[in-house]
Amino acid sequence: MNPVTYLRAGSFQDAAGLASGDAAARLLGGGTNLIDLMRKGIEQPTRLVDVSMVSTIIEPSAAGGLMIGASARNSAVAAHPIVRERYPMLARAVLAGASAQIRNMATVGGNLMQRTRCLYFQDAAGSRCNKRVPGSGCDAIGGFNRYHAVLGASPDCIATHPSDMCVALVALDAVVHVAGQGGARVIPLVDFHRLPGDRPDQETMLSPGEVIVAVELPAPTLARSSYRKVRDRASYAFALVSVAAGLTMQDGRIDDVRIAFGGIGTKPWRALRAEAFLRGNPATPDAFAAAAAAELAEATPLPGNAFKIELAARTLAAVLGQLAGDDR
């Protein structure tokens, strides 16, 4: 067993100070991912800085949106009346993730920082993984890759990002407030997670010592939104494909639309090409299919996950068709 120092932070600025100068320090939120990785020997921190109770706020922001503290529990986010009424795709996404017991423990900041469930990443004893050990190789390529990415992958990594919540947050144009020894800054969530490239171990845009303080949602602008997750079993499974989408119709045409995919990308995948195609067009099955084709044109399938391309297109069409409803 490795010795670990446990510290409890009184603020996020305090946490940044307690974690700075120690590359093996880790922030502890709900611990639903980190503790699991410690048991497997993938994470071996020397210092745990507990931020689980630092900021659990969920309250309207000065700009008319919603500010969610990094320590807010996933279950509290899904149940909050403002989230349910004004950001229904987020409530649905959170409830689609994990079990009720895990949602009661997991935090928003931890959800953004959770690591991939790639089987080869999780197998510290027997598999090569560039995300876990840079330069060691990737056994997922050429291995069992049913759950892996078709968008954003590189020759060094094809692991998907596991979060449901982040898919909805990306579609909603959320931003991440972070703080560190150099001060505070804001990162759009769509840019928060990195593509793997040749350094898949570098997963986010956080600088050393920076901590997540809050996630801010802008004022809602979409008339309707939803989240749909396709998985191998009805509960407690990660997405094969998921879609977060919202739209506003005007005179039978799509006035505004936001789309993000989960389960098919190495990061929560904002579908900007599909959105650009759909704006101004009528909400028809042909338009939905063409939008999906535009977004998935650069998909790179492997033998085990080629089915995801068609599955993603069909799931997108189903969600958009449901949202357009009688306005078509």
Short mmCIF file of C-alpha atoms in Angstrom, two decimals:
data_model
loop_
_atom_site.label_atom_id
_atom_site.label_comp_id
_atom_site.label_asym_id
_atom_site.label_seq_id
_atom_site.Cartn_x
_atom_site.Cartn_y
_atom_site.Cartn_z
CA MET A 1 0.00 0.00 0.00
CA ASN A 2 1.26 3.47 -0.88
CA PRO A 3 1.15 6.08 1.91
CA VAL A 4 -1.29 8.91 1.12
CA THR A 5 -1.69 12.25 2.87
CA TYR A 6 -5.32 13.35 3.24
CA LEU A 7 -6.10 17.08 3.38
CA ARG A 8 -9.45 18.88 3.40
CA ALA A 9 -9.69 22.15 1.46
CA GLY A 10 -11.75 25.08 2.71
CA SER A 11 -12.00 26.72 -0.70
CA PHE A 12 -10.96 26.01 -4.27
CA GLN A 13 -8.15 28.53 -3.94
CA ASP A 14 -7.08 26.63 -0.83
CA ALA A 15 -7.25 23.38 -2.83
CA ALA A 16 -5.06 24.82 -5.58
CA GLY A 17 -2.46 25.74 -2.97
CA LEU A 18 -2.60 22.35 -1.25
CA ALA A 19 -2.23 20.49 -4.55
CA SER A 20 0.46 22.68 -6.10
CA GLY A 21 4.04 21.49 -6.26
CA ASP A 22 3.09 17.79 -6.11
CA ALA A 23 2.45 16.16 -9.49
CA ALA A 24 1.04 13.11 -7.71
CA ALA A 25 -1.56 15.11 -5.74
CA ARG A 26 -5.20 14.50 -6.68
CA LEU A 27 -8.41 16.33 -5.84
CA LEU A 28 -11.05 14.15 -4.22
CA GLY A 29 -14.71 14.88 -5.03
CA GLY A 30 -17.13 11.98 -4.70
CA GLY A 31 -14.30 9.52 -5.36
CA THR A 32 -16.47 7.33 -7.59
CA ASN A 33 -13.81 7.20 -10.31
CA LEU A 34 -10.58 8.08 -8.50
CA ILE A 35 -10.90 5.53 -5.68
CA ASP A 36 -11.71 2.82 -8.22
CA LEU A 37 -8.58 3.69 -10.19
CA MET A 38 -6.50 3.69 -6.99
CA ARG A 39 -7.70 0.15 -6.20
CA LYS A 40 -6.53 -0.96 -9.65
CA GLY A 41 -3.16 0.72 -9.26
CA ILE A 42 -3.78 3.10 -12.17
CA GLU A 43 -3.80 6.17 -9.93
CA GLN A 44 -1.20 6.26 -7.14
CA PRO A 45 -1.53 9.68 -5.49
CA THR A 46 0.71 10.76 -2.66
CA ARG A 47 -1.73 13.45 -1.53
CA LEU A 48 -5.54 13.62 -1.63
CA VAL A 49 -7.11 17.08 -1.33
CA ASP A 50 -10.78 16.72 -0.41
CA VAL A 51 -12.97 19.27 -2.23
CA SER A 52 -16.21 17.31 -1.88
CA MET A 53 -17.97 20.01 0.19
CA VAL A 54 -16.32 23.21 -1.02
CA SER A 55 -19.08 24.55 -3.29
CA THR A 56 -22.39 22.75 -3.80
CA ILE A 57 -24.29 25.77 -5.11
CA ILE A 58 -26.81 25.50 -7.93
CA GLU A 59 -28.16 29.00 -8.45
CA PRO A 60 -29.05 31.54 -11.16
CA SER A 61 -26.06 33.38 -12.58
CA ALA A 62 -25.75 37.13 -13.04
CA ALA A 63 -26.07 36.63 -16.83
CA GLY A 64 -29.43 34.84 -16.57
CA GLY A 65 -28.03 31.32 -16.78
CA LEU A 66 -27.14 28.85 -14.06
CA MET A 67 -24.01 28.47 -11.94
CA ILE A 68 -23.24 24.97 -10.67
CA GLY A 69 -20.50 24.53 -8.06
CA ALA A 70 -17.89 21.88 -8.82
CA SER A 71 -18.83 19.99 -5.63
CA ALA A 72 -22.54 19.79 -6.50
CA ARG A 73 -23.72 16.19 -6.57
CA ASN A 74 -24.92 14.77 -9.86
CA SER A 75 -28.23 13.76 -8.29
CA ALA A 76 -28.77 17.33 -7.01
CA VAL A 77 -28.19 18.69 -10.52
CA ALA A 78 -30.69 16.29 -12.09
CA ALA A 79 -33.34 17.06 -9.46
CA HIS A 80 -32.94 20.84 -9.38
CA PRO A 81 -36.15 22.57 -10.57
CA ILE A 82 -34.29 25.07 -12.77
CA VAL A 83 -32.38 22.29 -14.51
CA ARG A 84 -35.53 20.22 -15.03
CA GLU A 85 -37.50 23.18 -16.40
CA ARG A 86 -34.91 25.13 -18.41
CA TYR A 87 -32.24 22.54 -19.28
CA PRO A 88 -34.12 19.23 -19.62
CA MET A 89 -31.41 17.63 -21.78
CA LEU A 90 -28.98 18.02 -18.87
CA ALA A 91 -31.36 16.43 -16.37
CA ARG A 92 -31.95 13.51 -18.74
CA ALA A 93 -28.22 13.06 -19.40
CA VAL A 94 -27.34 12.95 -15.71
CA LEU A 95 -30.10 10.44 -14.96
CA ALA A 96 -28.83 8.26 -17.84
CA GLY A 97 -25.42 7.95 -16.19
CA ALA A 98 -24.39 5.36 -13.59
CA SER A 99 -26.60 4.17 -10.73
CA ALA A 100 -28.61 6.24 -8.25
CA GLN A 101 -26.06 5.43 -5.54
CA ILE A 102 -23.17 6.69 -7.68
CA ARG A 103 -25.07 9.82 -8.73
CA ASN A 104 -25.60 10.60 -5.04
CA MET A 105 -21.82 10.57 -4.51
CA ALA A 106 -20.39 11.86 -7.79
CA THR A 107 -19.70 15.56 -8.25
CA VAL A 108 -19.87 17.83 -11.28
CA GLY A 109 -16.15 18.61 -11.17
CA GLY A 110 -15.33 14.92 -10.87
CA ASN A 111 -17.58 14.14 -13.82
CA LEU A 112 -15.57 16.49 -16.02
CA MET A 113 -12.34 14.85 -14.87
CA GLN A 114 -13.40 11.19 -15.03
CA ARG A 115 -11.16 8.97 -17.07
CA THR A 116 -11.96 6.55 -19.86
CA ARG A 117 -13.46 3.10 -19.25
CA CYS A 118 -11.39 1.62 -22.09
CA LEU A 119 -10.74 -2.00 -21.11
CA TYR A 120 -7.05 -1.69 -21.95
CA PHE A 121 -6.64 1.50 -19.90
CA GLN A 122 -8.27 -0.25 -16.93
CA ASP A 123 -6.02 -3.33 -17.28
CA ALA A 124 -2.87 -2.02 -15.62
CA ALA A 125 -1.39 -5.49 -15.19
CA GLY A 126 -1.65 -6.85 -18.70
CA SER A 127 -2.28 -4.27 -21.45
CA ARG A 128 -0.38 -1.56 -23.22
CA CYS A 129 -1.99 1.90 -23.04
CA ASN A 130 -0.53 5.25 -24.13
CA LYS A 131 -3.05 7.10 -21.97
CA ARG A 132 -1.84 5.27 -18.85
CA VAL A 133 1.85 4.89 -19.79
CA PRO A 134 2.88 7.32 -22.59
CA GLY A 135 4.79 5.62 -25.38
CA SER A 136 3.87 2.08 -24.35
CA GLY A 137 1.46 1.38 -27.23
CA CYS A 138 -2.27 0.83 -27.64
CA ASP A 139 -3.72 -2.68 -27.43
CA ALA A 140 -7.22 -1.42 -28.22
CA ILE A 141 -6.18 -0.89 -31.85
CA GLY A 142 -6.44 -4.38 -33.23
CA GLY A 143 -8.10 -5.59 -30.05
CA PHE A 144 -11.71 -5.66 -28.83
CA ASN A 145 -12.87 -2.19 -29.87
CA ARG A 146 -16.67 -2.34 -29.81
CA TYR A 147 -16.82 0.55 -27.32
CA HIS A 148 -14.16 2.75 -28.86
CA ALA A 149 -14.18 6.00 -30.82
CA VAL A 150 -14.81 6.62 -34.50
CA LEU A 151 -14.23 10.39 -34.24
CA GLY A 152 -11.19 12.21 -32.89
CA ALA A 153 -9.01 9.12 -32.55
CA SER A 154 -5.29 8.97 -33.28
CA PRO A 155 -2.76 6.19 -33.93
CA ASP A 156 -1.96 6.42 -30.21
CA CYS A 157 -5.45 6.27 -28.67
CA ILE A 158 -9.03 5.37 -29.62
CA ALA A 159 -10.60 5.56 -26.15
CA THR A 160 -13.95 7.29 -25.73
CA HIS A 161 -14.84 9.81 -23.05
CA PRO A 162 -17.36 8.13 -20.72
CA SER A 163 -19.46 11.06 -19.46
CA ASP A 164 -23.15 11.54 -20.21
CA MET A 165 -23.31 14.87 -18.36
CA CYS A 166 -20.51 16.40 -20.42
CA VAL A 167 -22.30 15.62 -23.69
CA ALA A 168 -25.26 17.74 -22.61
CA LEU A 169 -23.02 20.47 -21.19
CA VAL A 170 -21.14 20.72 -24.51
CA ALA A 171 -24.42 21.04 -26.42
CA LEU A 172 -25.58 23.75 -24.00
CA ASP A 173 -22.43 25.88 -24.52
CA ALA A 174 -21.40 25.55 -20.88
CA VAL A 175 -18.16 27.12 -19.67
CA VAL A 176 -15.81 25.92 -16.92
CA HIS A 177 -14.55 28.34 -14.26
CA VAL A 178 -11.11 27.34 -13.00
CA ALA A 179 -8.71 28.81 -10.44
CA GLY A 180 -5.03 28.37 -9.75
CA GLN A 181 -1.96 30.08 -8.40
CA GLY A 182 -1.93 32.27 -11.53
CA GLY A 183 -5.51 33.48 -11.02
CA ALA A 184 -8.94 32.59 -12.40
CA ARG A 185 -10.01 31.92 -15.98
CA VAL A 186 -12.88 30.49 -18.01
CA ILE A 187 -12.67 27.62 -20.53
CA PRO A 188 -15.52 26.75 -22.93
CA LEU A 189 -16.44 23.15 -22.20
CA VAL A 190 -16.23 22.27 -25.89
CA ASP A 191 -12.49 23.04 -25.62
CA PHE A 192 -11.95 21.66 -22.09
CA HIS A 193 -11.13 18.08 -23.16
CA ARG A 194 -8.21 17.52 -25.54
CA LEU A 195 -8.07 15.27 -28.56
CA PRO A 196 -5.54 12.49 -27.89
CA GLY A 197 -3.04 13.20 -30.67
CA ASP A 198 0.34 11.77 -29.67
CA ARG A 199 -0.19 12.61 -25.96
CA PRO A 200 -3.40 10.88 -24.91
CA ASP A 201 -2.28 11.11 -21.27
CA GLN A 202 -2.93 14.88 -21.42
CA GLU A 203 -6.70 14.86 -21.23
CA THR A 204 -7.82 18.40 -20.36
CA MET A 205 -6.79 22.04 -20.78
CA LEU A 206 -6.16 22.45 -17.04
CA SER A 207 -2.69 23.72 -16.20
CA PRO A 208 -0.73 22.17 -13.31
CA GLY A 209 -2.26 23.30 -10.01
CA GLU A 210 -5.51 24.56 -11.53
CA VAL A 211 -8.82 23.33 -10.10
CA ILE A 212 -12.40 23.42 -11.39
CA VAL A 213 -14.50 25.90 -9.42
CA ALA A 214 -17.86 25.80 -11.23
CA VAL A 215 -19.69 25.13 -14.47
CA GLU A 216 -21.82 27.94 -15.86
CA LEU A 217 -24.71 27.47 -18.27
CA PRO A 218 -25.81 30.39 -20.44
CA ALA A 219 -29.45 31.47 -20.46
CA PRO A 220 -31.47 28.83 -22.33
CA THR A 221 -32.42 29.69 -25.92
CA LEU A 222 -33.72 26.37 -27.26
CA ALA A 223 -37.46 25.69 -27.28
CA ARG A 224 -37.07 21.93 -26.84
CA SER A 225 -34.23 19.64 -25.91
CA SER A 226 -33.60 16.03 -24.99
CA TYR A 227 -30.94 13.35 -24.43
CA ARG A 228 -31.03 9.77 -25.65
CA LYS A 229 -28.55 7.04 -24.77
CA VAL A 230 -28.15 3.73 -26.59
CA ARG A 231 -26.37 1.04 -24.60
CA ASP A 232 -26.00 -2.71 -24.33
CA ARG A 233 -28.33 -3.06 -21.35
CA ALA A 234 -31.07 -0.93 -19.80
CA SER A 235 -29.13 0.33 -16.80
CA TYR A 236 -25.65 1.02 -15.55
CA ALA A 237 -23.86 0.75 -18.89
CA PHE A 238 -21.80 3.28 -20.80
CA ALA A 239 -23.08 4.64 -24.09
CA LEU A 240 -22.54 2.96 -27.42
CA VAL A 241 -24.00 6.17 -28.82
CA SER A 242 -25.72 9.08 -27.13
CA VAL A 243 -27.22 12.28 -28.51
CA ALA A 244 -27.91 15.56 -26.74
CA ALA A 245 -29.96 17.84 -28.97
CA GLY A 246 -32.14 20.91 -28.80
CA LEU A 247 -33.88 22.99 -31.42
CA THR A 248 -36.16 25.92 -32.09
CA MET A 249 -38.50 25.90 -35.09
CA GLN A 250 -39.88 28.90 -36.98
CA ASP A 251 -42.32 28.72 -39.91
CA GLY A 252 -41.63 25.02 -40.36
CA ARG A 253 -37.88 25.45 -40.56
CA ILE A 254 -35.10 24.94 -38.03
CA ASP A 255 -34.20 28.34 -36.60
CA ASP A 256 -31.59 27.11 -34.10
CA VAL A 257 -30.17 23.71 -33.21
CA ARG A 258 -27.50 22.29 -30.88
CA ILE A 259 -26.18 18.74 -31.12
CA ALA A 260 -23.54 16.74 -29.28
CA PHE A 261 -22.66 13.05 -29.43
CA GLY A 262 -21.37 10.72 -26.73
CA GLY A 263 -19.88 7.25 -27.12
CA ILE A 264 -18.39 7.86 -30.56
CA GLY A 265 -15.68 10.45 -29.89
CA THR A 266 -12.51 10.64 -27.87
CA LYS A 267 -14.12 13.65 -26.18
CA PRO A 268 -17.72 14.87 -25.79
CA TRP A 269 -18.39 15.62 -29.45
CA ARG A 270 -20.08 18.86 -30.50
CA ALA A 271 -21.62 18.31 -33.95
CA LEU A 272 -21.01 21.73 -35.47
CA ARG A 273 -21.17 20.50 -39.08
CA ALA A 274 -24.55 18.89 -38.54
CA GLU A 275 -25.83 22.05 -36.86
CA ALA A 276 -24.65 24.26 -39.73
CA PHE A 277 -26.37 22.01 -42.25
CA LEU A 278 -29.70 21.99 -40.40
CA ARG A 279 -30.11 25.72 -39.67
CA GLY A 280 -32.66 27.18 -42.08
CA ASN A 281 -33.68 23.79 -43.45
CA PRO A 282 -37.02 22.05 -42.89
CA ALA A 283 -37.01 19.34 -40.24
CA THR A 284 -37.29 16.29 -42.47
CA PRO A 285 -35.81 12.79 -42.26
CA ASP A 286 -33.73 13.55 -45.36
CA ALA A 287 -32.29 16.66 -43.72
CA PHE A 288 -31.48 14.74 -40.53
CA ALA A 289 -29.72 12.02 -42.54
CA ALA A 290 -27.71 14.58 -44.53
CA ALA A 291 -26.71 16.40 -41.35
CA ALA A 292 -25.50 13.16 -39.78
CA ALA A 293 -23.57 12.29 -42.94
CA ALA A 294 -21.86 15.69 -42.86
CA GLU A 295 -20.80 15.20 -39.23
CA LEU A 296 -19.70 11.59 -39.62
CA ALA A 297 -17.90 11.95 -42.96
CA GLU A 298 -14.51 11.85 -41.22
CA ALA A 299 -15.36 8.94 -38.95
CA THR A 300 -12.67 6.26 -38.89
CA PRO A 301 -14.25 2.94 -37.95
CA LEU A 302 -12.52 -0.24 -36.84
CA PRO A 303 -13.89 -3.76 -37.36
CA GLY A 304 -15.50 -3.81 -33.92
CA ASN A 305 -17.15 -0.40 -33.90
CA ALA A 306 -18.15 0.38 -37.52
CA PHE A 307 -21.80 -0.11 -36.53
CA LYS A 308 -21.62 3.10 -34.49
CA ILE A 309 -21.75 5.31 -37.59
CA GLU A 310 -25.17 4.08 -38.67
CA LEU A 311 -26.35 3.89 -35.07
CA ALA A 312 -25.34 7.52 -34.45
CA ALA A 313 -27.16 8.70 -37.60
CA ARG A 314 -30.35 6.82 -36.66
CA THR A 315 -30.27 8.01 -33.05
CA LEU A 316 -29.80 11.62 -34.15
CA ALA A 317 -32.72 11.36 -36.58
CA ALA A 318 -34.95 9.87 -33.89
CA VAL A 319 -34.15 12.60 -31.35
CA LEU A 320 -34.55 15.47 -33.83
CA GLY A 321 -37.78 14.00 -35.18
CA GLN A 322 -39.18 13.81 -31.68
CA LEU A 323 -38.16 17.39 -30.91
CA ALA A 324 -39.56 18.79 -34.19
CA GLY A 325 -42.87 17.02 -33.57
CA ASP A 326 -45.93 18.85 -34.82
CA ASP A 327 -43.86 21.90 -35.91
CA ARG A 328 -42.63 20.08 -39.01
#
